[in-house]
Amino acid sequence: MNKHLDIAPEVAQALRDGRPVVALESTIISHGMPYPKNVETALLVEQTIRENGAVPATIAVIGGRLKAGLSREEIEYLGKTGRGVAKASRRDLPALVARGADGATTVATTMIIASLAGIRIFATGGIGGVHRGAETTMDISADLEELAQTPVMVVCAGAKSILDLGLTLEYLETKGVPVIGYGTEELPAFYTRRSGFGVDYRVDSPAELAAMFRAQRELDYKGGMLVTNPIPEEYAMDKAVIDAAIEQALAAADAAGIHGKETTPFLLAKVVELTGGESLESNIQLVLNNARLAARTAAELSR
Ligand code: PSU
Ligand code: MN
């Protein structure tokens, strides 16, 4: 085991027994939702994973230790401290480990730590991708490179149209990352079920997802797989409402000169501010929906 890694006892036992485990990220807790909804949601997501037959492993960096599986107190700490905990992507781990610091893990770093722990499936809300205007800013999330090189299945609700979804799919195609639609041929756009862009493959059951992931491992690919699971119909938002909020958020980011790692959290917070509680509730529901699918798929993978 990696010397910087701590696997929670329950998670370690499940992995030894070959029982299903699902990884969860912590940027969504510290930077993605306001306190105390973030803590409530993180705990509810863990409970949902359990109800669907798997053991949850929420991932973060605490005191320079890579953690796979957090205590209630650690989740409370990450939620309460919020933006006071550094958002940690791939480039940040060496510094956090060397300095004994804390970090809220993005999709990229959650994949890295899950993989070190031997966890194969990870559920979240949305992934980072190619930002609009990336032709000149070169703002492309490290999440995409991680999908290309780390063997973890990421279950998400697609990506928000704060990103250029077409370019995000092109990038994933170049990197050889399969993009699967769960029960859909179309890439979901997080708050809405449709984006107008096609996925590579439609899959309709956890068993089939597990079979594809198993085949990818048997082919010795080094990368992972992206499963996009549309938000349940009853929680989907009106496309016009969310598009208007996103346009406004992009304009605000531009006016404030936001760039680098601040871009995604700024845009996300602005969208929530502009759409009130509705988008937050949609966000919570789609994460729970992804947790259910990831847990069932992990159970199939353990068979
Ligand atoms: N997109 C969302 N919600 C999120 C994120 C992205 O809809 O919480 C977070 C995830 O942790 C993701 C990270 O990995 O933002 C991407 O940040 P960046 O674009 O800076 O790589
Ligand atoms: Mn970026």
mmCIF file of C-alpha atoms and ligand atoms in Angstrom:
data_model
loop_
_atom_site.group_PDB
_atom_site.id
_atom_site.type_symbol
_atom_site.label_atom_id
_atom_site.label_comp_id
_atom_site.label_asym_id
_atom_site.label_seq_id
_atom_site.Cartn_x
_atom_site.Cartn_y
_atom_site.Cartn_z
ATOM 1 C CA MET A 1 0.000 0.000 0.000
ATOM 2 C CA ASN A 2 1.152 3.535 -0.692
ATOM 3 C CA LYS A 3 2.879 5.042 2.352
ATOM 4 C CA HIS A 4 0.822 8.238 2.165
ATOM 5 C CA LEU A 5 -2.540 6.444 2.024
ATOM 6 C CA ASP A 6 -4.975 5.706 4.878
ATOM 7 C CA ILE A 7 -7.855 3.383 4.046
ATOM 8 C CA ALA A 8 -10.706 3.466 6.591
ATOM 9 C CA PRO A 9 -11.092 0.072 8.350
ATOM 10 C CA GLU A 10 -14.556 -0.640 6.916
ATOM 11 C CA VAL A 11 -13.367 0.180 3.383
ATOM 12 C CA ALA A 12 -10.198 -1.888 3.782
ATOM 13 C CA GLN A 13 -12.215 -4.870 5.020
ATOM 14 C CA ALA A 14 -14.659 -4.621 2.089
ATOM 15 C CA LEU A 15 -11.766 -4.459 -0.394
ATOM 16 C CA ARG A 16 -10.086 -7.503 1.187
ATOM 17 C CA ASP A 17 -13.382 -9.429 0.988
ATOM 18 C CA GLY A 18 -13.934 -8.382 -2.649
ATOM 19 C CA ARG A 19 -17.144 -6.581 -1.682
ATOM 20 C CA PRO A 20 -18.361 -3.506 -3.624
ATOM 21 C CA VAL A 21 -16.906 -0.089 -2.723
ATOM 22 C CA VAL A 22 -17.765 3.289 -4.294
ATOM 23 C CA ALA A 23 -15.467 6.323 -4.058
ATOM 24 C CA LEU A 24 -16.863 9.855 -3.573
ATOM 25 C CA GLU A 25 -15.126 13.209 -4.054
ATOM 26 C CA SER A 26 -14.776 16.102 -1.608
ATOM 27 C CA THR A 27 -14.492 19.229 -3.795
ATOM 28 C CA ILE A 28 -18.253 18.927 -4.165
ATOM 29 C CA ILE A 29 -18.455 19.171 -0.331
ATOM 30 C CA SER A 30 -16.032 22.057 0.265
ATOM 31 C CA HIS A 31 -16.478 24.032 -2.958
ATOM 32 C CA GLY A 32 -19.632 22.733 -4.641
ATOM 33 C CA MET A 33 -22.430 23.353 -2.138
ATOM 34 C CA PRO A 34 -23.117 25.695 0.804
ATOM 35 C CA TYR A 35 -22.904 24.549 4.444
ATOM 36 C CA PRO A 36 -24.804 22.755 5.965
ATOM 37 C CA LYS A 37 -26.448 21.304 2.818
ATOM 38 C CA ASN A 38 -23.047 20.041 1.698
ATOM 39 C CA VAL A 39 -22.558 17.933 4.839
ATOM 40 C CA GLU A 40 -26.154 16.659 4.841
ATOM 41 C CA THR A 41 -25.778 15.697 1.180
ATOM 42 C CA ALA A 42 -22.414 13.978 1.659
ATOM 43 C CA LEU A 43 -23.877 11.847 4.457
ATOM 44 C CA LEU A 44 -27.033 11.103 2.476
ATOM 45 C CA VAL A 45 -24.933 10.030 -0.518
ATOM 46 C CA GLU A 46 -22.988 7.642 1.717
ATOM 47 C CA GLN A 47 -26.249 6.229 3.083
ATOM 48 C CA THR A 48 -27.593 5.773 -0.463
ATOM 49 C CA ILE A 49 -24.446 3.843 -1.435
ATOM 50 C CA ARG A 50 -25.010 1.526 1.562
ATOM 51 C CA GLU A 51 -28.712 1.037 0.774
ATOM 52 C CA ASN A 52 -27.678 -0.102 -2.674
ATOM 53 C CA GLY A 53 -25.263 -2.712 -1.452
ATOM 54 C CA ALA A 54 -21.849 -1.014 -1.443
ATOM 55 C CA VAL A 55 -19.479 0.601 1.060
ATOM 56 C CA PRO A 56 -18.859 4.355 0.547
ATOM 57 C CA ALA A 57 -15.329 5.760 0.566
ATOM 58 C CA THR A 58 -15.362 9.552 0.582
ATOM 59 C CA ILE A 59 -11.926 10.775 -0.432
ATOM 60 C CA ALA A 60 -9.907 13.818 0.695
ATOM 61 C CA VAL A 61 -6.439 14.855 1.853
ATOM 62 C CA ILE A 62 -6.243 15.550 5.596
ATOM 63 C CA GLY A 63 -3.028 16.586 7.303
ATOM 64 C CA GLY A 64 -1.104 15.469 4.231
ATOM 65 C CA ARG A 65 -2.602 11.943 4.380
ATOM 66 C CA LEU A 66 -4.524 10.598 1.377
ATOM 67 C CA LYS A 67 -7.794 9.351 2.871
ATOM 68 C CA ALA A 68 -10.032 6.688 1.341
ATOM 69 C CA GLY A 69 -13.031 6.688 3.671
ATOM 70 C CA LEU A 70 -13.777 9.585 6.037
ATOM 71 C CA SER A 71 -15.368 9.776 9.467
ATOM 72 C CA ARG A 72 -18.500 11.848 10.057
ATOM 73 C CA GLU A 73 -16.323 14.420 11.847
ATOM 74 C CA GLU A 74 -13.974 14.697 8.867
ATOM 75 C CA ILE A 75 -16.908 15.237 6.489
ATOM 76 C CA GLU A 76 -18.329 17.864 8.861
ATOM 77 C CA TYR A 77 -14.921 19.571 8.968
ATOM 78 C CA LEU A 78 -14.611 19.696 5.157
ATOM 79 C CA GLY A 79 -18.141 21.061 4.791
ATOM 80 C CA LYS A 80 -17.858 23.646 7.540
ATOM 81 C CA THR A 81 -14.444 24.906 6.414
ATOM 82 C CA GLY A 82 -15.699 25.124 2.817
ATOM 83 C CA ARG A 83 -13.413 27.187 0.623
ATOM 84 C CA GLY A 84 -10.891 27.316 3.450
ATOM 85 C CA VAL A 85 -9.900 23.828 2.298
ATOM 86 C CA ALA A 86 -7.774 23.974 -0.854
ATOM 87 C CA LYS A 87 -9.294 22.542 -3.999
ATOM 88 C CA ALA A 88 -6.822 19.817 -4.896
ATOM 89 C CA SER A 89 -6.290 18.574 -8.429
ATOM 90 C CA ARG A 90 -3.459 16.334 -9.712
ATOM 91 C CA ARG A 91 -0.747 19.019 -9.580
ATOM 92 C CA ASP A 92 -1.545 19.833 -5.926
ATOM 93 C CA LEU A 93 -1.072 16.433 -4.248
ATOM 94 C CA PRO A 94 2.743 16.519 -3.909
ATOM 95 C CA ALA A 95 2.632 19.908 -2.151
ATOM 96 C CA LEU A 96 -0.218 18.908 0.184
ATOM 97 C CA VAL A 97 1.500 15.645 1.124
ATOM 98 C CA ALA A 98 4.915 17.304 1.665
ATOM 99 C CA ARG A 99 3.413 20.088 3.775
ATOM 100 C CA GLY A 100 0.949 17.957 5.724
ATOM 101 C CA ALA A 101 -1.919 20.106 4.466
ATOM 102 C CA ASP A 102 -5.623 19.514 3.741
ATOM 103 C CA GLY A 103 -7.222 19.267 0.319
ATOM 104 C CA ALA A 104 -10.692 18.758 -1.142
ATOM 105 C CA THR A 105 -10.248 16.312 -3.997
ATOM 106 C CA THR A 106 -11.549 16.969 -7.518
ATOM 107 C CA VAL A 107 -12.568 14.196 -9.907
ATOM 108 C CA ALA A 108 -8.916 13.855 -10.983
ATOM 109 C CA THR A 109 -7.453 13.466 -7.479
ATOM 110 C CA THR A 110 -10.330 11.307 -6.272
ATOM 111 C CA MET A 111 -9.555 8.942 -9.167
ATOM 112 C CA ILE A 112 -5.854 8.901 -8.242
ATOM 113 C CA ILE A 113 -6.515 8.087 -4.578
ATOM 114 C CA ALA A 114 -9.306 5.587 -5.378
ATOM 115 C CA SER A 115 -6.961 3.787 -7.727
ATOM 116 C CA LEU A 116 -4.147 3.681 -5.135
ATOM 117 C CA ALA A 117 -6.658 2.150 -2.699
ATOM 118 C CA GLY A 118 -7.923 -0.420 -5.235
ATOM 119 C CA ILE A 119 -11.381 1.167 -5.664
ATOM 120 C CA ARG A 120 -12.720 0.914 -9.219
ATOM 121 C CA ILE A 121 -15.932 2.959 -9.212
ATOM 122 C CA PHE A 122 -16.538 6.573 -8.289
ATOM 123 C CA ALA A 123 -19.793 8.554 -8.197
ATOM 124 C CA THR A 124 -20.041 12.327 -8.439
ATOM 125 C CA GLY A 125 -22.192 15.131 -9.868
ATOM 126 C CA GLY A 126 -20.386 16.656 -12.814
ATOM 127 C CA ILE A 127 -16.868 16.436 -14.208
ATOM 128 C CA GLY A 128 -14.582 19.198 -15.336
ATOM 129 C CA GLY A 129 -13.921 19.525 -19.066
ATOM 130 C CA VAL A 130 -12.932 21.847 -21.882
ATOM 131 C CA HIS A 131 -14.042 25.358 -20.978
ATOM 132 C CA ARG A 132 -15.739 27.618 -23.464
ATOM 133 C CA GLY A 133 -13.040 29.717 -25.124
ATOM 134 C CA ALA A 134 -10.367 27.069 -24.418
ATOM 135 C CA GLU A 135 -9.050 27.648 -27.963
ATOM 136 C CA THR A 136 -7.363 30.734 -26.489
ATOM 137 C CA THR A 137 -7.321 30.220 -22.690
ATOM 138 C CA MET A 138 -6.232 26.543 -22.853
ATOM 139 C CA ASP A 139 -8.452 25.956 -19.806
ATOM 140 C CA ILE A 140 -9.006 22.213 -19.925
ATOM 141 C CA SER A 141 -9.700 20.353 -16.688
ATOM 142 C CA ALA A 142 -7.131 17.839 -15.456
ATOM 143 C CA ASP A 143 -10.153 15.537 -14.966
ATOM 144 C CA LEU A 144 -10.008 14.650 -18.674
ATOM 145 C CA GLU A 145 -6.328 13.663 -18.580
ATOM 146 C CA GLU A 146 -7.016 11.588 -15.489
ATOM 147 C CA LEU A 147 -9.779 9.691 -17.260
ATOM 148 C CA ALA A 148 -7.209 8.944 -19.953
ATOM 149 C CA GLN A 149 -4.671 7.448 -17.559
ATOM 150 C CA THR A 150 -6.304 6.090 -14.395
ATOM 151 C CA PRO A 151 -8.446 2.925 -14.430
ATOM 152 C CA VAL A 152 -11.557 4.127 -12.593
ATOM 153 C CA MET A 153 -15.159 4.265 -13.786
ATOM 154 C CA VAL A 154 -16.628 7.720 -13.104
ATOM 155 C CA VAL A 155 -20.422 7.930 -12.853
ATOM 156 C CA CYS A 156 -21.663 11.501 -13.344
ATOM 157 C CA ALA A 157 -24.660 13.416 -14.719
ATOM 158 C CA GLY A 158 -22.672 14.691 -17.701
ATOM 159 C CA ALA A 159 -21.186 18.157 -17.554
ATOM 160 C CA LYS A 160 -22.640 21.621 -17.132
ATOM 161 C CA SER A 161 -22.792 23.861 -20.138
ATOM 162 C CA ILE A 162 -20.422 26.260 -18.364
ATOM 163 C CA LEU A 163 -18.150 24.007 -20.466
ATOM 164 C CA ASP A 164 -17.939 23.486 -24.208
ATOM 165 C CA LEU A 165 -19.579 20.057 -24.283
ATOM 166 C CA GLY A 166 -18.718 19.388 -27.921
ATOM 167 C CA LEU A 167 -15.012 20.052 -27.371
ATOM 168 C CA THR A 168 -15.081 18.034 -24.145
ATOM 169 C CA LEU A 169 -16.342 15.010 -26.106
ATOM 170 C CA GLU A 170 -13.710 15.562 -28.817
ATOM 171 C CA TYR A 171 -10.977 15.627 -26.189
ATOM 172 C CA LEU A 172 -12.233 12.405 -24.588
ATOM 173 C CA GLU A 173 -12.390 10.749 -28.003
ATOM 174 C CA THR A 174 -8.785 11.713 -28.737
ATOM 175 C CA LYS A 175 -7.729 10.299 -25.375
ATOM 176 C CA GLY A 176 -9.614 7.052 -25.955
ATOM 177 C CA VAL A 177 -12.019 7.457 -23.051
ATOM 178 C CA PRO A 178 -15.337 5.662 -23.667
ATOM 179 C CA VAL A 179 -18.342 7.889 -22.909
ATOM 180 C CA ILE A 180 -21.384 5.822 -21.986
ATOM 181 C CA GLY A 181 -24.971 7.081 -21.754
ATOM 182 C CA TYR A 182 -27.023 5.298 -19.129
ATOM 183 C CA GLY A 183 -30.428 4.730 -20.700
ATOM 184 C CA THR A 184 -29.733 7.453 -23.260
ATOM 185 C CA GLU A 185 -27.994 8.068 -26.572
ATOM 186 C CA GLU A 186 -27.443 11.723 -25.684
ATOM 187 C CA LEU A 187 -24.891 13.278 -23.324
ATOM 188 C CA PRO A 188 -26.829 14.692 -20.355
ATOM 189 C CA ALA A 189 -26.025 18.304 -19.400
ATOM 190 C CA PHE A 190 -26.154 17.973 -15.589
ATOM 191 C CA TYR A 191 -29.289 20.047 -14.785
ATOM 192 C CA THR A 192 -31.012 18.888 -17.965
ATOM 193 C CA ARG A 193 -31.313 15.418 -19.496
ATOM 194 C CA ARG A 194 -30.229 16.424 -22.968
ATOM 195 C CA SER A 195 -27.386 18.355 -24.598
ATOM 196 C CA GLY A 196 -27.788 17.685 -28.298
ATOM 197 C CA PHE A 197 -24.475 15.738 -28.329
ATOM 198 C CA GLY A 198 -24.348 11.976 -28.757
ATOM 199 C CA VAL A 199 -22.533 9.564 -26.443
ATOM 200 C CA ASP A 200 -20.392 6.675 -27.716
ATOM 201 C CA TYR A 201 -22.546 3.848 -26.340
ATOM 202 C CA ARG A 202 -25.908 3.509 -24.697
ATOM 203 C CA VAL A 203 -26.076 1.017 -21.829
ATOM 204 C CA ASP A 204 -29.240 0.023 -19.971
ATOM 205 C CA SER A 205 -28.138 -2.029 -16.973
ATOM 206 C CA PRO A 206 -25.493 -2.057 -14.219
ATOM 207 C CA ALA A 207 -24.515 -5.567 -15.380
ATOM 208 C CA GLU A 208 -23.668 -4.265 -18.848
ATOM 209 C CA LEU A 209 -21.680 -1.347 -17.380
ATOM 210 C CA ALA A 210 -19.704 -3.813 -15.276
ATOM 211 C CA ALA A 211 -19.076 -5.998 -18.343
ATOM 212 C CA MET A 212 -17.676 -3.055 -20.333
ATOM 213 C CA PHE A 213 -15.444 -1.979 -17.482
ATOM 214 C CA ARG A 214 -14.218 -5.541 -16.994
ATOM 215 C CA ALA A 215 -13.427 -5.785 -20.724
ATOM 216 C CA GLN A 216 -11.458 -2.526 -20.535
ATOM 217 C CA ARG A 217 -9.378 -3.971 -17.694
ATOM 218 C CA GLU A 218 -8.852 -7.234 -19.564
ATOM 219 C CA LEU A 219 -7.587 -5.238 -22.545
ATOM 220 C CA ASP A 220 -4.984 -3.687 -20.238
ATOM 221 C CA TYR A 221 -6.044 -0.113 -20.957
ATOM 222 C CA LYS A 222 -4.525 2.319 -18.532
ATOM 223 C CA GLY A 223 -7.455 4.758 -18.620
ATOM 224 C CA GLY A 224 -10.950 4.825 -17.203
ATOM 225 C CA MET A 225 -14.506 5.140 -18.428
ATOM 226 C CA LEU A 226 -17.085 7.911 -18.172
ATOM 227 C CA VAL A 227 -20.684 6.935 -17.431
ATOM 228 C CA THR A 228 -23.190 9.749 -17.870
ATOM 229 C CA ASN A 229 -26.491 9.260 -16.073
ATOM 230 C CA PRO A 230 -29.284 11.772 -16.797
ATOM 231 C CA ILE A 231 -30.872 13.640 -13.878
ATOM 232 C CA PRO A 232 -34.268 12.087 -12.988
ATOM 233 C CA GLU A 233 -37.009 13.755 -15.049
ATOM 234 C CA GLU A 234 -38.842 15.196 -12.019
ATOM 235 C CA TYR A 235 -35.749 17.131 -10.880
ATOM 236 C CA ALA A 236 -34.558 18.322 -14.297
ATOM 237 C CA MET A 237 -34.499 22.098 -14.748
ATOM 238 C CA ASP A 238 -35.984 24.233 -17.472
ATOM 239 C CA LYS A 239 -33.338 24.583 -20.187
ATOM 240 C CA ALA A 240 -34.047 28.282 -20.803
ATOM 241 C CA VAL A 241 -33.718 29.124 -17.094
ATOM 242 C CA ILE A 242 -30.436 27.304 -16.651
ATOM 243 C CA ASP A 243 -28.961 28.539 -19.956
ATOM 244 C CA ALA A 244 -29.699 32.146 -18.999
ATOM 245 C CA ALA A 245 -28.040 31.677 -15.586
ATOM 246 C CA ILE A 246 -24.970 30.097 -17.190
ATOM 247 C CA GLU A 247 -24.615 32.950 -19.694
ATOM 248 C CA GLN A 248 -24.838 35.453 -16.840
ATOM 249 C CA ALA A 249 -22.307 33.516 -14.772
ATOM 250 C CA LEU A 250 -19.860 33.392 -17.695
ATOM 251 C CA ALA A 251 -20.201 37.146 -18.216
ATOM 252 C CA ALA A 252 -19.632 37.772 -14.483
ATOM 253 C CA ALA A 253 -16.498 35.579 -14.482
ATOM 254 C CA ASP A 254 -15.188 37.457 -17.482
ATOM 255 C CA ALA A 255 -15.887 40.853 -15.895
ATOM 256 C CA ALA A 256 -14.194 39.812 -12.632
ATOM 257 C CA GLY A 257 -11.155 38.438 -14.474
ATOM 258 C CA ILE A 258 -11.558 34.981 -12.917
ATOM 259 C CA HIS A 259 -9.154 32.347 -14.216
ATOM 260 C CA GLY A 260 -7.305 29.127 -13.357
ATOM 261 C CA LYS A 261 -8.585 26.866 -10.604
ATOM 262 C CA GLU A 262 -11.075 29.525 -9.459
ATOM 263 C CA THR A 263 -13.048 29.381 -12.700
ATOM 264 C CA THR A 264 -15.120 26.271 -12.031
ATOM 265 C CA PRO A 265 -16.030 27.060 -8.377
ATOM 266 C CA PHE A 266 -16.861 30.666 -9.311
ATOM 267 C CA LEU A 267 -19.187 29.634 -12.141
ATOM 268 C CA LEU A 268 -20.865 26.950 -10.036
ATOM 269 C CA ALA A 269 -21.486 29.318 -7.120
ATOM 270 C CA LYS A 270 -22.822 32.015 -9.454
ATOM 271 C CA VAL A 271 -25.273 29.618 -11.101
ATOM 272 C CA VAL A 272 -26.590 28.536 -7.683
ATOM 273 C CA GLU A 273 -26.904 32.183 -6.615
ATOM 274 C CA LEU A 274 -28.834 33.067 -9.792
ATOM 275 C CA THR A 275 -31.196 30.100 -9.756
ATOM 276 C CA GLY A 276 -31.762 29.957 -6.011
ATOM 277 C CA GLY A 277 -32.508 26.752 -4.211
ATOM 278 C CA GLU A 278 -33.887 25.003 -7.291
ATOM 279 C CA SER A 279 -30.510 24.215 -8.839
ATOM 280 C CA LEU A 280 -29.119 23.102 -5.481
ATOM 281 C CA GLU A 281 -31.962 20.620 -5.034
ATOM 282 C CA SER A 282 -31.448 19.330 -8.601
ATOM 283 C CA ASN A 283 -27.732 18.991 -7.882
ATOM 284 C CA ILE A 284 -28.392 16.932 -4.737
ATOM 285 C CA GLN A 285 -30.873 14.664 -6.491
ATOM 286 C CA LEU A 286 -28.618 13.917 -9.442
ATOM 287 C CA VAL A 287 -25.737 13.006 -7.130
ATOM 288 C CA LEU A 288 -27.997 10.580 -5.242
ATOM 289 C CA ASN A 289 -29.106 9.100 -8.565
ATOM 290 C CA ASN A 290 -25.459 8.582 -9.568
ATOM 291 C CA ALA A 291 -24.644 7.037 -6.182
ATOM 292 C CA ARG A 292 -27.400 4.426 -6.706
ATOM 293 C CA LEU A 293 -26.145 3.504 -10.167
ATOM 294 C CA ALA A 294 -22.495 3.365 -9.062
ATOM 295 C CA ALA A 295 -23.337 1.140 -6.068
ATOM 296 C CA ARG A 296 -25.335 -1.285 -8.204
ATOM 297 C CA THR A 297 -22.582 -1.376 -10.811
ATOM 298 C CA ALA A 298 -19.944 -1.979 -8.121
ATOM 299 C CA ALA A 299 -22.093 -4.876 -6.870
ATOM 300 C CA GLU A 300 -22.160 -6.360 -10.398
ATOM 301 C CA LEU A 301 -18.416 -5.894 -10.714
ATOM 302 C CA SER A 302 -17.862 -7.835 -7.470
ATOM 303 C CA ARG A 303 -19.792 -10.875 -8.702
HETATM 304 N N1 PSU B 1 -18.486 20.446 -12.032
HETATM 305 C C1 PSU B 1 -19.614 20.407 -11.314
HETATM 306 N N2 PSU B 1 -19.529 20.317 -9.962
HETATM 307 C C2 PSU B 1 -18.316 20.235 -9.318
HETATM 308 C C3 PSU B 1 -17.137 20.259 -10.106
HETATM 309 C C4 PSU B 1 -17.260 20.368 -11.443
HETATM 310 O O1 PSU B 1 -20.695 20.478 -11.871
HETATM 311 O O2 PSU B 1 -18.297 20.163 -8.085
HETATM 312 C C5 PSU B 1 -15.809 20.139 -9.408
HETATM 313 C C6 PSU B 1 -15.319 18.681 -9.460
HETATM 314 O O3 PSU B 1 -14.585 18.402 -8.288
HETATM 315 C C7 PSU B 1 -14.396 18.682 -10.660
HETATM 316 C C8 PSU B 1 -13.762 20.048 -10.538
HETATM 317 O O4 PSU B 1 -13.444 17.645 -10.648
HETATM 318 O O5 PSU B 1 -14.822 20.890 -10.123
HETATM 319 C C9 PSU B 1 -13.158 20.514 -11.829
HETATM 320 O O6 PSU B 1 -12.422 21.681 -11.610
HETATM 321 P P1 PSU B 1 -11.448 22.221 -12.766
HETATM 322 O O7 PSU B 1 -12.356 22.646 -13.887
HETATM 323 O O8 PSU B 1 -10.744 23.375 -12.142
HETATM 324 O O9 PSU B 1 -10.538 21.087 -13.127
HETATM 325 MN MN MN B 2 -9.247 24.809 -15.279
#
